[in-house]
Amino acid sequence: MDRERKAFPTGGGDWPELRARMREMASGDADWQKGRVPLFVFRNDEDSYTVGREAYFDFFTENALGRNRAFHSIAAMEADVLDYGLDLFAAPEQAGGAFTSGGSESIFMAIKAARDRFRARRSDLAAAPLNIVMPITGHPAFDKAAQTMDLEIRRAPLVCDMRVDVAAAGRLIDERTIALVGSAPCFPHGVIDPIGELSDLAGEHDVWLHVDACVGGWLAPFFKRIGRATPDFDFRFANVCSISADLHKFGFCPKPASTVFYRDRADLERATFTADAWPNGIFATPTLLGTRPGGAVAGAWAVLNHLGVSGYEAAARRMAAMTDAYLRDLAAIPEIELWGEPDLTLINFGSHAVDIYAVARTLEERGWVTGLTRAPKGLHLMLSALHEPAREAYVADLKAGIVAVREHKTEETEMVARY
Ligand SMILES: *Cc1c(COP(=O)(O)O)cnc(C)c1O
């Protein structure tokens, strides 16, 4: 998009007028509030949304970087949130964690800790090219971490249920492997990798196992508690060394908020950046960020305490029922095939009968933002409470799109899978 560069504003813009202009800019946004965006936004109920928002703005100005020097409230809330996660993920007594800005940062920190532990143990290989072994479904945040830290990524294929092929992953591990990764669940197909088997593999090779529970970590344990067959993925498995889990996805907390946990507090210290060469003395953070929004910590603390076990169980019940309803509707469409049995609310489906990308194009024309997968070619839904009222309209438009594509009533346009 060509856009003329604007001059620095002259100032004096009054708020109601600025707000009106901003709302005008938003008028062309996708209608996420009506459930037409199957990613980016996660919602539970109106109450937990309001609690998160109010808590966020009550601590809007506080800086979590200063939690130990000035904002003891933020330090206390952050410690509580990390305790809640350690409890949820069955962490041992000596475990520790950090509050970060998102999954990408949580993953970066865990991989840094794994690399630094490897270097500490294998000084003979410290300068060698090192690698990470992960499923092809691993999130691009690992690619970012690997590019930044000069690591190679080796991608293991999947078996037919879309979970990683553990034996194939094993064949990719060598003496320069700093970490093995599994997802709970993986973003593309919504299924949880066999973390127990990966833990055994990690034990055989004495390699760090990271579980990427970014998308579903804070909700998945409640799916199990309400009686779903959602598998375990956490520190219960002996060789899980670290877990990333985003509060701002299915924890329903305000952005930016994620967590990273380490089985051994020594690894949290390894991940921590400490610098003291500059004139102001020691600067140590267990995160990439320096300044962090106090509001994100407060918002997470408030939402977690507002929902608690009963609230997350209720959310799990609602979202499980909604996912089942979507699956029932999809199963009733003969052209549609499910590419994986979802462990949470992420659904990936395609078709052998019609070009699913052509169907996606028709959905886009009707105002739906579509998530796509490339292999296999498919549509991708990540359902939260916003999507329940949208289900009938979505399914109707999906069916209409299939009919249009079958009858060749659609334009030939290229769709490209992109996040
Ligand atoms: C979203 C996601 C990430 C990255 O998290 P951000 O908060 O977007 O940085 C990592 N892994 C998985 C599986 C995810 O779904």
Tab-separated table of C-alpha atoms and ligand atoms in Angstrom:
chain	number	residue	atom	x	y	z
A	1	MET	CA	0.000	0.000	0.000
A	2	ASP	CA	1.429	3.335	-1.070
A	3	ARG	CA	1.063	5.852	1.660
A	4	GLU	CA	2.263	9.395	1.737
A	5	ARG	CA	4.551	10.133	4.685
A	6	LYS	CA	2.959	12.446	7.183
A	7	ALA	CA	4.583	15.360	8.945
A	8	PHE	CA	4.967	15.337	12.727
A	9	PRO	CA	1.591	16.451	14.172
A	10	THR	CA	1.220	20.104	15.105
A	11	GLY	CA	-0.521	19.106	18.363
A	12	GLY	CA	-3.527	20.476	20.135
A	13	GLY	CA	-5.765	17.686	18.894
A	14	ASP	CA	-8.558	17.405	21.414
A	15	TRP	CA	-9.401	13.972	22.733
A	16	PRO	CA	-13.010	13.580	21.599
A	17	GLU	CA	-11.975	14.543	18.083
A	18	LEU	CA	-8.925	12.235	18.130
A	19	ARG	CA	-11.040	9.412	19.456
A	20	ALA	CA	-13.589	9.933	16.712
A	21	ARG	CA	-10.827	9.757	14.114
A	22	MET	CA	-9.445	6.561	15.655
A	23	ARG	CA	-12.886	4.972	15.703
A	24	GLU	CA	-13.244	5.928	12.094
A	25	MET	CA	-9.952	4.142	11.348
A	26	ALA	CA	-11.291	1.047	13.128
A	27	SER	CA	-14.489	1.038	11.102
A	28	GLY	CA	-12.803	-0.997	8.375
A	29	ASP	CA	-11.387	-3.605	10.793
A	30	ALA	CA	-12.518	-7.202	10.693
A	31	ASP	CA	-15.528	-7.747	12.931
A	32	TRP	CA	-13.857	-9.794	15.679
A	33	GLN	CA	-16.648	-8.960	18.121
A	34	LYS	CA	-19.083	-10.953	15.984
A	35	GLY	CA	-16.748	-13.941	15.884
A	36	ARG	CA	-15.527	-13.349	12.325
A	37	VAL	CA	-11.834	-13.599	13.218
A	38	PRO	CA	-10.698	-17.133	14.110
A	39	LEU	CA	-7.361	-16.042	15.626
A	40	PHE	CA	-5.678	-13.082	17.388
A	41	VAL	CA	-8.477	-12.452	19.937
A	42	PHE	CA	-9.526	-14.726	22.832
A	43	ARG	CA	-12.572	-14.155	24.933
A	44	ASN	CA	-14.241	-15.954	27.798
A	45	ASP	CA	-17.220	-14.104	29.280
A	46	GLU	CA	-18.026	-10.433	29.655
A	47	ASP	CA	-17.213	-10.479	33.396
A	48	SER	CA	-13.677	-11.794	33.084
A	49	TYR	CA	-13.071	-9.378	30.206
A	50	THR	CA	-14.191	-6.447	32.376
A	51	VAL	CA	-12.168	-7.587	35.392
A	52	GLY	CA	-9.008	-7.874	33.248
A	53	ARG	CA	-9.569	-4.517	31.629
A	54	GLU	CA	-10.267	-2.652	34.869
A	55	ALA	CA	-7.290	-4.208	36.657
A	56	TYR	CA	-5.104	-3.384	33.662
A	57	PHE	CA	-6.037	0.290	33.740
A	58	ASP	CA	-5.763	0.517	37.557
A	59	PHE	CA	-2.067	-0.342	37.136
A	60	PHE	CA	-1.670	1.286	33.719
A	61	THR	CA	1.264	3.477	34.777
A	62	GLU	CA	3.258	1.081	36.960
A	63	ASN	CA	6.313	-0.502	35.380
A	64	ALA	CA	6.955	-4.166	36.138
A	65	LEU	CA	10.681	-3.549	35.621
A	66	GLY	CA	10.550	-1.643	38.902
A	67	ARG	CA	8.599	-4.289	40.790
A	68	ASN	CA	11.341	-4.960	43.345
A	69	ARG	CA	12.429	-1.350	43.878
A	70	ALA	CA	9.188	0.591	43.700
A	71	PHE	CA	6.054	-1.376	42.831
A	72	HIS	CA	5.845	-4.084	45.479
A	73	SER	CA	2.221	-4.594	44.497
A	74	ILE	CA	3.328	-5.740	41.034
A	75	ALA	CA	6.058	-7.948	42.552
A	76	ALA	CA	3.472	-9.632	44.785
A	77	MET	CA	0.945	-10.126	41.982
A	78	GLU	CA	3.585	-11.465	39.625
A	79	ALA	CA	4.837	-13.928	42.252
A	80	ASP	CA	1.244	-15.094	42.788
A	81	VAL	CA	0.597	-15.582	39.068
A	82	LEU	CA	3.786	-17.620	38.736
A	83	ASP	CA	2.801	-19.715	41.783
A	84	TYR	CA	-0.599	-20.410	40.190
A	85	GLY	CA	1.143	-21.660	37.032
A	86	LEU	CA	3.602	-23.814	38.949
A	87	ASP	CA	0.683	-25.369	40.810
A	88	LEU	CA	-1.342	-25.904	37.628
A	89	PHE	CA	1.595	-27.574	35.851
A	90	ALA	CA	2.570	-29.822	38.785
A	91	ALA	CA	5.997	-28.237	39.137
A	92	PRO	CA	8.375	-29.551	41.801
A	93	GLU	CA	9.397	-27.438	44.793
A	94	GLN	CA	12.629	-26.133	43.233
A	95	ALA	CA	10.920	-24.843	40.072
A	96	GLY	CA	10.719	-21.199	39.024
A	97	GLY	CA	9.207	-19.011	36.335
A	98	ALA	CA	9.058	-15.621	34.669
A	99	PHE	CA	6.245	-13.375	33.479
A	100	THR	CA	6.821	-12.296	29.879
A	101	SER	CA	5.163	-10.333	27.101
A	102	GLY	CA	4.105	-13.314	25.018
A	103	GLY	CA	4.805	-16.776	23.743
A	104	SER	CA	7.635	-15.619	21.527
A	105	GLU	CA	9.498	-14.187	24.487
A	106	SER	CA	8.737	-17.195	26.724
A	107	ILE	CA	10.108	-19.511	24.056
A	108	PHE	CA	13.156	-17.333	23.481
A	109	MET	CA	14.019	-17.400	27.189
A	110	ALA	CA	13.541	-21.174	27.506
A	111	ILE	CA	15.755	-21.843	24.484
A	112	LYS	CA	18.407	-19.492	25.849
A	113	ALA	CA	18.343	-21.374	29.155
A	114	ALA	CA	18.651	-24.705	27.317
A	115	ARG	CA	21.557	-23.421	25.243
A	116	ASP	CA	23.359	-22.015	28.265
A	117	ARG	CA	22.892	-25.235	30.244
A	118	PHE	CA	24.250	-27.186	27.296
A	119	ARG	CA	27.299	-24.915	27.053
A	120	ALA	CA	27.899	-25.191	30.790
A	121	ARG	CA	27.832	-28.988	30.579
A	122	ARG	CA	29.659	-29.455	27.297
A	123	SER	CA	32.402	-26.865	27.190
A	124	ASP	CA	34.097	-29.049	24.534
A	125	LEU	CA	31.172	-28.311	22.168
A	126	ALA	CA	30.497	-24.751	23.273
A	127	ALA	CA	31.581	-23.268	19.931
A	128	ALA	CA	30.069	-26.003	17.739
A	129	PRO	CA	26.925	-25.410	15.669
A	130	LEU	CA	24.085	-26.460	17.975
A	131	ASN	CA	20.562	-27.567	17.095
A	132	ILE	CA	16.976	-27.926	18.287
A	133	VAL	CA	14.772	-30.877	17.305
A	134	MET	CA	11.083	-30.106	16.989
A	135	PRO	CA	7.959	-31.238	15.121
A	136	ILE	CA	7.264	-29.554	11.759
A	137	THR	CA	4.247	-28.082	13.553
A	138	GLY	CA	6.443	-26.091	15.988
A	139	HIS	CA	5.685	-22.371	16.156
A	140	PRO	CA	7.785	-19.802	14.218
A	141	ALA	CA	8.835	-18.314	17.579
A	142	PHE	CA	11.395	-21.160	17.691
A	143	ASP	CA	12.703	-20.084	14.290
A	144	LYS	CA	13.133	-16.569	15.658
A	145	ALA	CA	15.001	-17.816	18.703
A	146	ALA	CA	17.123	-20.115	16.540
A	147	GLN	CA	17.978	-17.383	14.038
A	148	THR	CA	18.942	-14.998	16.803
A	149	MET	CA	21.058	-17.548	18.690
A	150	ASP	CA	22.591	-19.191	15.605
A	151	LEU	CA	20.912	-22.547	16.210
A	152	GLU	CA	19.831	-25.013	13.561
A	153	ILE	CA	16.246	-26.318	13.643
A	154	ARG	CA	15.650	-29.936	12.666
A	155	ARG	CA	12.009	-30.657	11.958
A	156	ALA	CA	10.521	-34.041	12.690
A	157	PRO	CA	7.556	-35.308	10.625
A	158	LEU	CA	4.164	-36.266	12.055
A	159	VAL	CA	2.332	-39.564	12.245
A	160	CYS	CA	-1.187	-39.825	10.829
A	161	ASP	CA	-2.922	-38.327	13.892
A	162	MET	CA	-0.827	-35.157	13.361
A	163	ARG	CA	1.286	-35.750	16.468
A	164	VAL	CA	5.059	-35.814	16.155
A	165	ASP	CA	6.736	-39.034	15.025
A	166	VAL	CA	8.795	-39.636	18.163
A	167	ALA	CA	11.106	-42.216	16.557
A	168	ALA	CA	11.854	-39.819	13.695
A	169	ALA	CA	12.552	-37.053	16.201
A	170	GLY	CA	14.940	-39.418	17.961
A	171	ARG	CA	16.892	-39.947	14.739
A	172	LEU	CA	17.430	-36.185	14.414
A	173	ILE	CA	19.018	-35.846	17.863
A	174	ASP	CA	22.802	-35.798	17.994
A	175	GLU	CA	25.431	-34.706	20.493
A	176	ARG	CA	24.865	-31.075	19.493
A	177	THR	CA	21.151	-31.057	20.236
A	178	ILE	CA	20.416	-28.538	22.978
A	179	ALA	CA	16.648	-29.062	23.122
A	180	LEU	CA	13.774	-31.241	22.025
A	181	VAL	CA	10.364	-29.565	21.654
A	182	GLY	CA	6.778	-30.781	21.832
A	183	SER	CA	3.591	-28.690	21.624
A	184	ALA	CA	0.498	-28.830	23.834
A	185	PRO	CA	-1.266	-28.387	21.534
A	186	CYS	CA	0.430	-27.511	18.236
A	187	PHE	CA	-1.062	-24.476	16.549
A	188	PRO	CA	-1.722	-25.918	13.052
A	189	HIS	CA	-3.710	-29.050	13.929
A	190	GLY	CA	-4.712	-28.476	17.552
A	191	VAL	CA	-3.426	-31.791	18.906
A	192	ILE	CA	-1.104	-32.372	21.850
A	193	ASP	CA	2.177	-34.114	21.009
A	194	PRO	CA	2.896	-37.288	23.028
A	195	ILE	CA	4.793	-35.508	25.792
A	196	GLY	CA	5.294	-38.714	27.818
A	197	GLU	CA	7.096	-40.366	24.904
A	198	LEU	CA	9.094	-37.217	24.194
A	199	SER	CA	10.059	-37.142	27.868
A	200	ASP	CA	11.367	-40.721	27.624
A	201	LEU	CA	13.283	-39.800	24.466
A	202	ALA	CA	14.748	-36.716	26.156
A	203	GLY	CA	15.818	-38.926	29.070
A	204	GLU	CA	17.547	-41.438	26.772
A	205	HIS	CA	19.582	-38.683	25.154
A	206	ASP	CA	19.917	-36.490	28.254
A	207	VAL	CA	18.520	-33.549	26.320
A	208	TRP	CA	16.346	-30.610	27.487
A	209	LEU	CA	12.629	-31.039	26.728
A	210	HIS	CA	10.612	-27.860	26.224
A	211	VAL	CA	6.812	-28.077	26.085
A	212	ASP	CA	5.236	-25.255	24.115
A	213	ALA	CA	1.854	-24.887	25.795
A	214	CYS	CA	1.548	-21.269	24.638
A	215	VAL	CA	-1.853	-21.492	23.063
A	216	GLY	CA	-3.655	-23.882	25.387
A	217	GLY	CA	-1.576	-24.344	28.519
A	218	TRP	CA	-3.680	-22.351	30.962
A	219	LEU	CA	-6.937	-24.020	29.846
A	220	ALA	CA	-5.961	-27.597	28.912
A	221	PRO	CA	-5.724	-28.877	32.529
A	222	PHE	CA	-9.349	-27.789	33.039
A	223	PHE	CA	-10.465	-29.738	29.968
A	224	LYS	CA	-9.070	-32.793	31.698
A	225	ARG	CA	-10.713	-31.876	35.010
A	226	ILE	CA	-14.156	-31.734	33.395
A	227	GLY	CA	-13.667	-35.240	32.032
A	228	ARG	CA	-12.343	-34.708	28.499
A	229	ALA	CA	-9.622	-37.020	27.203
A	230	THR	CA	-7.109	-34.140	27.098
A	231	PRO	CA	-3.670	-35.642	27.729
A	232	ASP	CA	-1.160	-34.473	30.365
A	233	PHE	CA	1.752	-32.414	29.097
A	234	ASP	CA	3.421	-30.830	32.119
A	235	PHE	CA	6.106	-31.346	34.778
A	236	ARG	CA	4.472	-34.681	35.709
A	237	PHE	CA	6.758	-36.035	32.992
A	238	ALA	CA	10.212	-36.294	34.508
A	239	ASN	CA	12.248	-34.810	31.670
A	240	VAL	CA	10.138	-31.765	30.909
A	241	CYS	CA	12.621	-28.975	31.713
A	242	SER	CA	10.559	-25.940	30.687
A	243	ILE	CA	7.029	-24.949	29.686
A	244	SER	CA	5.799	-21.834	27.872
A	245	ALA	CA	2.126	-20.896	28.419
A	246	ASP	CA	0.397	-17.700	27.346
A	247	LEU	CA	-1.980	-15.956	29.701
A	248	HIS	CA	-3.202	-13.762	26.841
A	249	LYS	CA	-4.560	-16.673	24.815
A	250	PHE	CA	-6.733	-19.284	26.538
A	251	GLY	CA	-5.887	-17.818	29.955
A	252	PHE	CA	-8.233	-14.979	28.847
A	253	CYS	CA	-5.964	-12.300	30.364
A	254	PRO	CA	-5.205	-8.936	28.739
A	255	LYS	CA	-2.278	-8.731	26.309
A	256	PRO	CA	0.715	-8.783	26.648
A	257	ALA	CA	1.019	-11.648	29.107
A	258	SER	CA	2.728	-15.015	29.027
A	259	THR	CA	4.680	-17.260	31.369
A	260	VAL	CA	7.712	-19.504	31.149
A	261	PHE	CA	8.452	-22.122	33.809
A	262	TYR	CA	11.623	-24.068	34.575
A	263	ARG	CA	11.756	-27.338	36.509
A	264	ASP	CA	14.932	-26.111	38.153
A	265	ARG	CA	15.284	-22.560	39.441
A	266	ALA	CA	18.963	-22.683	38.390
A	267	ASP	CA	17.730	-22.634	34.797
A	268	LEU	CA	15.687	-19.505	35.470
A	269	GLU	CA	18.938	-17.927	36.642
A	270	ARG	CA	20.639	-19.181	33.493
A	271	ALA	CA	17.962	-17.553	31.367
A	272	THR	CA	18.331	-14.268	33.258
A	273	PHE	CA	20.323	-11.537	31.519
A	274	THR	CA	22.677	-9.785	33.912
A	275	ALA	CA	24.713	-6.780	32.830
A	276	ASP	CA	26.660	-4.403	35.016
A	277	ALA	CA	29.240	-2.744	32.794
A	278	TRP	CA	27.378	0.512	32.426
A	279	PRO	CA	27.555	3.376	34.947
A	280	ASN	CA	24.293	2.523	36.696
A	281	GLY	CA	25.276	-0.854	38.046
A	282	ILE	CA	23.589	-4.253	37.940
A	283	PHE	CA	20.702	-4.650	35.502
A	284	ALA	CA	19.195	-8.136	35.635
A	285	THR	CA	15.972	-9.332	33.949
A	286	PRO	CA	14.591	-12.843	33.429
A	287	THR	CA	12.966	-11.462	30.244
A	288	LEU	CA	14.018	-9.917	26.957
A	289	LEU	CA	12.065	-6.803	27.826
A	290	GLY	CA	13.191	-4.132	30.228
A	291	THR	CA	10.173	-1.927	30.825
A	292	ARG	CA	7.037	-4.058	31.095
A	293	PRO	CA	3.429	-3.014	31.601
A	294	GLY	CA	2.344	-3.332	35.235
A	295	GLY	CA	-1.193	-3.501	33.876
A	296	ALA	CA	-0.529	-6.861	32.244
A	297	VAL	CA	0.545	-8.360	35.574
A	298	ALA	CA	-2.415	-6.825	37.403
A	299	GLY	CA	-4.838	-7.914	34.675
A	300	ALA	CA	-3.580	-11.503	34.849
A	301	TRP	CA	-3.712	-11.598	38.644
A	302	ALA	CA	-7.280	-10.298	38.659
A	303	VAL	CA	-8.563	-12.616	35.911
A	304	LEU	CA	-6.944	-15.695	37.468
A	305	ASN	CA	-8.456	-14.885	40.868
A	306	HIS	CA	-11.803	-13.980	39.376
A	307	LEU	CA	-12.105	-17.205	37.388
A	308	GLY	CA	-10.119	-19.655	39.527
A	309	VAL	CA	-10.795	-23.372	39.310
A	310	SER	CA	-14.563	-22.964	39.019
A	311	GLY	CA	-14.351	-20.250	36.343
A	312	TYR	CA	-11.844	-22.087	34.179
A	313	GLU	CA	-13.834	-25.317	34.528
A	314	ALA	CA	-16.945	-23.461	33.416
A	315	ALA	CA	-15.004	-21.965	30.491
A	316	ALA	CA	-13.710	-25.421	29.579
A	317	ARG	CA	-17.265	-26.823	29.661
A	318	ARG	CA	-18.609	-24.061	27.441
A	319	MET	CA	-15.758	-24.237	24.983
A	320	ALA	CA	-15.770	-28.020	24.825
A	321	ALA	CA	-19.511	-27.984	24.080
A	322	MET	CA	-19.024	-25.327	21.419
A	323	THR	CA	-16.184	-27.276	19.792
A	324	ASP	CA	-18.357	-30.402	19.755
A	325	ALA	CA	-21.156	-28.418	18.111
A	326	TYR	CA	-18.784	-27.162	15.394
A	327	LEU	CA	-17.461	-30.694	14.896
A	328	ARG	CA	-21.005	-32.059	14.577
A	329	ASP	CA	-21.854	-29.414	11.989
A	330	LEU	CA	-18.675	-30.078	10.039
A	331	ALA	CA	-19.228	-33.842	10.153
A	332	ALA	CA	-22.616	-33.293	8.517
A	333	ILE	CA	-20.982	-31.705	5.449
A	334	PRO	CA	-20.008	-34.581	3.134
A	335	GLU	CA	-17.226	-32.629	1.392
A	336	ILE	CA	-15.446	-31.774	4.651
A	337	GLU	CA	-12.785	-33.838	6.371
A	338	LEU	CA	-11.214	-33.211	9.753
A	339	TRP	CA	-7.396	-33.244	9.658
A	340	GLY	CA	-6.953	-33.879	13.387
A	341	GLU	CA	-9.094	-34.776	16.440
A	342	PRO	CA	-8.860	-31.516	18.414
A	343	ASP	CA	-7.632	-31.768	22.004
A	344	LEU	CA	-8.883	-28.245	22.763
A	345	THR	CA	-10.759	-25.748	20.565
A	346	LEU	CA	-8.423	-25.578	17.559
A	347	ILE	CA	-10.027	-27.204	14.528
A	348	ASN	CA	-8.297	-27.906	11.215
A	349	PHE	CA	-10.265	-29.319	8.310
A	350	GLY	CA	-10.105	-29.600	4.544
A	351	SER	CA	-11.548	-31.528	1.668
A	352	HIS	CA	-10.752	-34.110	-0.979
A	353	ALA	CA	-13.820	-33.026	-2.956
A	354	VAL	CA	-13.356	-29.275	-3.348
A	355	ASP	CA	-10.478	-26.823	-3.307
A	356	ILE	CA	-10.697	-25.594	0.281
A	357	TYR	CA	-8.751	-22.423	-0.560
A	358	ALA	CA	-11.434	-21.521	-3.114
A	359	VAL	CA	-14.013	-22.068	-0.360
A	360	ALA	CA	-11.916	-19.861	1.933
A	361	ARG	CA	-12.038	-17.134	-0.698
A	362	THR	CA	-15.843	-17.201	-0.633
A	363	LEU	CA	-15.769	-16.920	3.166
A	364	GLU	CA	-13.451	-13.906	2.941
A	365	GLU	CA	-15.878	-12.310	0.499
A	366	ARG	CA	-18.607	-12.761	3.103
A	367	GLY	CA	-16.571	-10.956	5.765
A	368	TRP	CA	-14.894	-13.878	7.529
A	369	VAL	CA	-11.165	-13.730	8.200
A	370	THR	CA	-9.846	-17.213	7.458
A	371	GLY	CA	-6.939	-19.104	8.977
A	372	LEU	CA	-5.378	-21.560	6.532
A	373	THR	CA	-3.030	-24.509	6.753
A	374	ARG	CA	-0.791	-25.569	3.864
A	375	ALA	CA	-0.122	-29.230	4.477
A	376	PRO	CA	-2.677	-30.602	4.369
A	377	LYS	CA	-4.530	-27.731	2.722
A	378	GLY	CA	-7.160	-26.649	5.195
A	379	LEU	CA	-9.141	-24.094	7.136
A	380	HIS	CA	-8.133	-23.362	10.689
A	381	LEU	CA	-10.389	-22.261	13.546
A	382	MET	CA	-9.329	-21.277	17.034
A	383	LEU	CA	-12.581	-21.000	18.930
A	384	SER	CA	-13.295	-18.950	22.012
A	385	ALA	CA	-16.575	-17.601	23.382
A	386	LEU	CA	-16.904	-15.054	20.569
A	387	HIS	CA	-17.417	-17.892	18.115
A	388	GLU	CA	-20.409	-19.584	19.704
A	389	PRO	CA	-23.004	-17.066	18.442
A	390	ALA	CA	-21.294	-17.095	15.020
A	391	ARG	CA	-21.495	-20.848	14.492
A	392	GLU	CA	-24.698	-21.111	12.480
A	393	ALA	CA	-23.780	-18.229	10.190
A	394	TYR	CA	-20.281	-19.648	9.694
A	395	VAL	CA	-21.500	-23.119	8.852
A	396	ALA	CA	-24.154	-21.746	6.481
A	397	ASP	CA	-21.568	-19.636	4.648
A	398	LEU	CA	-19.158	-22.552	4.539
A	399	LYS	CA	-21.828	-24.752	2.926
A	400	ALA	CA	-22.765	-22.000	0.480
A	401	GLY	CA	-19.090	-21.594	-0.412
A	402	ILE	CA	-18.741	-25.306	-1.088
A	403	VAL	CA	-21.781	-25.245	-3.377
A	404	ALA	CA	-20.421	-22.207	-5.239
A	405	VAL	CA	-17.034	-23.848	-5.722
A	406	ARG	CA	-18.629	-27.137	-6.875
A	407	GLU	CA	-20.699	-25.222	-9.393
A	408	HIS	CA	-17.631	-23.232	-10.510
A	409	LYS	CA	-19.295	-19.987	-9.600
A	410	THR	CA	-16.196	-18.574	-7.947
A	411	GLU	CA	-13.366	-16.416	-9.234
A	412	GLU	CA	-10.011	-18.154	-9.614
A	413	THR	CA	-7.921	-16.301	-7.077
A	414	GLU	CA	-4.802	-17.344	-5.320
A	415	MET	CA	-5.025	-17.777	-1.530
A	416	VAL	CA	-1.776	-17.890	0.388
A	417	ALA	CA	-1.619	-19.454	3.840
A	418	ARG	CA	-0.318	-16.837	6.241
A	419	TYR	CA	-0.785	-16.207	9.928
B	1	LIG	C1	0.773	-18.005	19.844
B	1	LIG	C2	1.764	-19.093	19.963
B	1	LIG	C3	3.114	-18.817	20.219
B	1	LIG	C4	3.675	-17.417	20.235
B	1	LIG	O1	3.047	-16.580	21.126
B	1	LIG	P1	2.946	-14.989	20.954
B	1	LIG	O2	2.240	-14.613	22.195
B	1	LIG	O3	2.166	-14.713	19.701
B	1	LIG	O4	4.329	-14.443	20.876
B	1	LIG	C5	3.944	-19.896	20.383
B	1	LIG	N1	3.503	-21.157	20.296
B	1	LIG	C6	2.208	-21.458	20.025
B	1	LIG	C7	1.773	-22.897	19.927
B	1	LIG	C8	1.305	-20.431	19.841
B	1	LIG	O5	0.023	-20.714	19.546
